[in-house]
Short mmCIF file of C-alpha atoms in Angstrom, two decimals:
data_model
loop_
_atom_site.label_atom_id
_atom_site.label_comp_id
_atom_site.label_asym_id
_atom_site.label_seq_id
_atom_site.Cartn_x
_atom_site.Cartn_y
_atom_site.Cartn_z
CA MET A 1 93.93 120.70 118.29
CA ASN A 2 90.36 120.64 119.60
CA LEU A 3 91.40 121.70 123.10
CA LEU A 4 94.14 124.10 124.16
CA LEU A 5 95.82 122.13 126.93
CA ILE A 6 97.19 124.21 129.81
CA THR A 7 99.72 122.75 132.26
CA PRO A 8 100.33 123.90 135.85
CA GLU A 9 103.73 125.22 134.71
CA ASP A 10 101.94 127.68 132.39
CA LEU A 11 100.17 129.44 135.26
CA VAL A 12 101.31 132.97 136.14
CA GLY A 13 98.28 133.67 138.35
CA PRO A 14 95.25 131.85 139.83
CA ASP A 15 93.35 132.00 136.53
CA VAL A 16 95.97 133.34 134.10
CA ALA A 17 98.39 131.32 131.95
CA GLU A 18 101.17 132.11 129.51
CA ILE A 19 101.93 129.83 126.56
CA GLY A 20 104.37 129.78 123.66
CA GLY A 21 105.93 127.46 121.10
CA ARG A 22 103.71 124.98 119.24
CA ARG A 23 100.56 126.03 121.09
CA PHE A 24 101.15 129.72 120.40
CA ARG A 25 101.58 129.06 116.69
CA HIS A 26 98.47 126.88 116.56
CA VAL A 27 96.35 129.48 118.31
CA MET A 28 97.58 132.24 116.01
CA ASP A 29 97.87 130.41 112.67
CA VAL A 30 95.10 127.80 112.87
CA LEU A 31 92.55 129.11 115.35
CA LYS A 32 93.37 132.68 114.28
CA LEU A 33 92.53 134.23 117.61
CA THR A 34 92.93 137.98 118.06
CA GLU A 35 92.76 140.25 121.08
CA ARG A 36 89.30 141.28 119.89
CA SER A 37 87.95 137.77 119.29
CA GLY A 38 90.34 135.70 121.33
CA CYS A 39 88.51 132.81 122.93
CA CYS A 40 88.92 129.04 122.46
CA ARG A 41 88.23 125.74 124.19
CA ALA A 42 90.81 124.91 126.83
CA GLY A 43 91.52 122.40 129.57
CA MET A 44 93.82 122.13 132.56
CA LEU A 45 96.03 119.06 132.42
CA GLY A 46 94.57 116.63 134.93
CA GLY A 47 91.64 118.97 135.61
CA ARG A 48 88.55 120.62 134.18
CA VAL A 49 87.70 121.99 130.74
CA GLY A 50 86.30 125.36 129.72
CA ARG A 51 87.65 128.26 127.68
CA ALA A 52 90.69 130.47 127.43
CA GLU A 53 90.38 134.20 126.70
CA MET A 54 93.31 136.04 125.11
CA LEU A 55 94.64 138.90 127.23
CA ALA A 56 97.89 139.92 125.54
CA VAL A 57 100.26 138.78 122.78
CA ASP A 58 104.01 139.25 122.36
CA TYR A 59 104.59 138.52 118.68
CA ASP A 60 108.37 138.85 118.85
CA ALA A 61 108.73 136.39 121.72
CA GLU A 62 105.84 134.25 120.46
CA ARG A 63 104.19 134.31 123.87
CA MET A 64 100.53 134.74 124.77
CA ARG A 65 98.74 135.46 128.05
CA LEU A 66 95.31 133.93 128.62
CA ARG A 67 92.54 134.16 131.20
CA LEU A 68 91.11 130.75 132.06
CA HIS A 69 87.48 129.86 132.76
CA TRP A 70 86.80 126.26 133.90
CA MET A 71 83.22 125.02 133.55
CA ALA A 72 83.02 121.22 133.17
CA GLU A 73 84.67 117.87 133.76
CA PRO A 74 86.63 116.11 130.98
CA PRO A 75 84.95 113.25 129.10
CA PRO A 76 84.69 109.95 131.01
CA PRO A 77 87.43 107.36 130.46
CA LEU A 78 86.94 104.11 128.61
CA PRO A 79 87.01 101.24 131.16
CA VAL A 80 89.78 99.42 129.28
CA ILE A 81 93.29 98.21 129.98
CA LEU A 82 94.94 97.85 126.58
CA ILE A 83 97.84 95.41 126.32
CA ALA A 84 99.55 95.45 122.94
CA ALA A 85 102.65 93.84 121.50
CA LEU A 86 105.06 96.70 120.83
CA PRO A 87 104.60 97.65 117.16
CA ARG A 88 107.07 99.32 114.80
CA PRO A 89 107.72 102.97 115.73
CA LYS A 90 105.41 104.59 113.13
CA THR A 91 102.62 102.22 114.03
CA PHE A 92 103.24 102.73 117.75
CA ARG A 93 102.39 106.42 117.43
CA LYS A 94 99.17 105.64 115.55
CA VAL A 95 98.10 102.97 118.06
CA LEU A 96 98.87 105.23 121.00
CA HIS A 97 97.06 108.21 119.49
CA GLY A 98 93.99 106.17 118.53
CA ALA A 99 93.65 104.49 121.91
CA VAL A 100 94.11 107.71 123.88
CA THR A 101 91.61 109.66 121.79
CA LEU A 102 89.06 106.91 122.46
CA GLY A 103 89.59 107.29 126.20
CA VAL A 104 91.90 104.41 127.20
CA LYS A 105 93.72 105.39 130.40
CA ARG A 106 96.10 102.46 130.87
CA LEU A 107 98.24 101.01 128.09
CA ILE A 108 100.87 98.28 128.48
CA PHE A 109 103.18 97.49 125.57
CA ILE A 110 104.82 94.07 125.75
CA HIS A 111 107.35 91.94 123.92
CA ALA A 112 106.24 88.96 121.84
CA PHE A 113 107.93 86.43 119.57
CA LYS A 114 107.21 88.44 116.40
CA VAL A 115 108.25 91.82 117.87
CA ASP A 116 111.57 93.02 116.46
CA ARG A 117 113.91 93.74 119.38
CA SER A 118 115.09 96.93 117.67
CA TYR A 119 111.68 98.49 118.41
CA TRP A 120 112.65 98.70 122.09
CA SER A 121 115.46 101.16 121.33
CA SER A 122 113.31 103.53 119.26
CA PRO A 123 113.22 107.17 120.46
CA VAL A 124 109.42 107.25 120.01
CA ILE A 125 109.02 105.37 123.29
CA GLY A 126 111.36 107.75 125.12
CA GLU A 127 109.85 109.83 127.90
CA LYS A 128 109.90 113.18 126.05
CA ALA A 129 108.49 111.90 122.75
CA LEU A 130 105.90 109.81 124.55
CA ARG A 131 104.64 112.74 126.60
CA GLU A 132 104.35 114.97 123.52
CA GLU A 133 102.36 112.31 121.68
CA LEU A 134 100.04 111.85 124.66
CA LEU A 135 99.43 115.60 125.01
CA GLN A 136 98.56 115.94 121.33
CA ALA A 137 96.16 112.99 121.59
CA LEU A 138 94.44 114.62 124.57
CA GLU A 139 94.15 117.89 122.64
CA GLN A 140 92.56 116.03 119.74
CA ALA A 141 90.05 114.26 122.00
CA GLY A 142 89.17 117.27 124.16
CA ASP A 143 90.48 115.41 127.21
CA THR A 144 92.76 116.49 130.05
CA VAL A 145 93.69 113.28 131.92
CA LEU A 146 97.00 111.68 130.94
CA PRO A 147 96.91 107.90 130.59
CA VAL A 148 99.45 105.60 132.20
CA VAL A 149 101.75 103.97 129.61
CA GLU A 150 103.92 101.02 130.67
CA PHE A 151 106.39 98.71 128.93
CA ARG A 152 107.23 95.06 129.62
CA LYS A 153 110.13 93.43 127.75
CA ARG A 154 109.57 89.84 128.92
CA PHE A 155 106.40 88.12 127.73
CA LYS A 156 106.18 84.99 129.87
CA PRO A 157 106.92 86.62 133.26
CA PHE A 158 104.45 89.38 132.50
CA VAL A 159 101.66 86.96 131.53
CA GLU A 160 102.23 84.63 134.46
CA ASP A 161 103.02 87.18 137.18
CA GLU A 162 101.00 90.31 136.29
CA PHE A 163 98.34 89.42 133.76
CA PRO A 164 95.98 87.47 136.09
CA ALA A 165 95.60 90.50 138.35
CA LEU A 166 94.84 92.67 135.30
CA CYS A 167 92.02 90.27 134.40
CA ALA A 168 90.50 89.96 137.88
CA GLY A 169 86.90 91.20 137.98
CA ARG A 170 87.04 92.17 134.30
CA ARG A 171 86.25 90.70 130.93
CA ALA A 172 89.59 89.75 129.37
CA CYS A 173 90.03 89.16 125.64
CA VAL A 174 92.95 88.39 123.36
CA ALA A 175 92.31 89.28 119.73
CA HIS A 176 93.29 86.36 117.52
CA PRO A 177 92.20 85.73 113.90
CA GLY A 178 92.01 81.97 114.49
CA ALA A 179 89.65 82.20 117.47
CA ALA A 180 86.21 80.65 117.32
CA GLU A 181 84.46 83.24 119.52
CA ALA A 182 83.28 86.49 117.93
CA CYS A 183 83.65 89.91 119.54
CA ILE A 184 80.52 90.83 121.49
CA PRO A 185 79.95 94.31 123.00
CA SER A 186 79.55 94.66 126.75
CA THR A 187 79.56 97.38 129.38
CA GLU A 188 81.90 95.37 131.63
CA PRO A 189 85.41 96.72 132.27
CA LEU A 190 87.73 95.17 129.70
CA THR A 191 91.33 93.98 129.51
CA LEU A 192 92.18 93.70 125.81
CA CYS A 193 95.31 92.06 124.36
CA ILE A 194 96.41 92.70 120.79
CA GLY A 195 99.33 90.97 119.12
CA PRO A 196 102.00 92.16 116.67
CA GLU A 197 101.44 92.52 112.91
CA GLY A 198 101.86 88.77 112.41
CA GLY A 199 99.68 87.98 115.42
CA PHE A 200 100.53 86.21 118.65
CA THR A 201 101.88 82.67 118.26
CA GLU A 202 99.64 79.78 119.29
CA TYR A 203 101.82 79.33 122.38
CA GLU A 204 101.35 82.99 123.36
CA VAL A 205 97.59 82.83 122.85
CA ALA A 206 97.40 79.65 124.91
CA LEU A 207 99.44 81.21 127.73
CA LEU A 208 97.23 84.32 127.80
CA CYS A 209 94.10 82.16 127.85
CA ALA A 210 95.53 79.97 130.62
CA ASN A 211 95.99 83.11 132.72
CA GLY A 212 92.55 84.65 132.35
CA ALA A 213 91.85 85.74 128.76
CA ARG A 214 89.44 84.47 126.12
CA ALA A 215 90.42 84.46 122.46
CA VAL A 216 88.07 86.45 120.21
CA THR A 217 88.07 87.29 116.52
CA LEU A 218 86.85 90.11 114.29
CA GLY A 219 86.38 87.64 111.44
CA PRO A 220 88.47 86.34 108.55
CA ARG A 221 90.08 89.64 107.54
CA ILE A 222 93.53 90.48 108.87
CA LEU A 223 93.84 94.11 109.97
CA ARG A 224 96.86 96.27 110.64
CA THR A 225 97.41 97.00 114.33
CA GLU A 226 96.52 100.69 114.03
CA VAL A 227 93.21 99.67 112.41
CA ALA A 228 92.51 96.71 114.69
CA VAL A 229 92.79 98.74 117.90
CA PRO A 230 89.94 101.24 117.24
CA VAL A 231 87.82 98.55 115.57
CA LEU A 232 88.18 96.22 118.57
CA LEU A 233 87.54 98.98 121.10
CA THR A 234 84.45 100.04 119.18
CA ARG A 235 83.19 96.50 118.72
CA LEU A 236 83.79 95.42 122.32
CA CYS A 237 83.01 98.60 124.28
CA LEU A 238 81.27 101.33 122.30
CA ALA A 239 78.59 99.54 120.30
#
């Protein structure tokens, strides 16, 4: 945790918050704050960043009261819409965490031919688990703004009905090992599509390209999804 994330529900006064649970244990056991030297980086969910100063601790109840001081805006978002074939649950968490820590603020997970349908019933994409993963990614990145995460279970209707609008006025790329065009960095807003572990089928790539995308490649090496996402974002946006 590089940022203690405070939510509006934590507030007990205009500039005072009370926290417990996982955040309390992290502050005490990892950051090792005390009432004498109790100050750490903090941010208000959806708001500014600054610092939190320890006021009081209830060790039995594992609760802590903090005074909040906001001083700056959170880091700027990455101008990317990330569209990814839904990966296996363990990989999903890694992809989500990596993209959010890099600043992606809209993620759409879609079905594809090589996506196992059992992935759609995994608890990791449930509302509670998803929110917890997003909050921990924001804490890691020192960010406060929750991204929007969406799911689409039907590939063809999504590509034909929604994808063109997601490409409008933006550079749109689909990562595909067999593509002839190399990844080139740009400051333009980006819509990036990434396939499942086995890649999109040729039909899926063709449909994406027919609706606004260009196929690009990182080269001859085949990367796991959780590796490909940060590499592509870095190559296309951050170079």
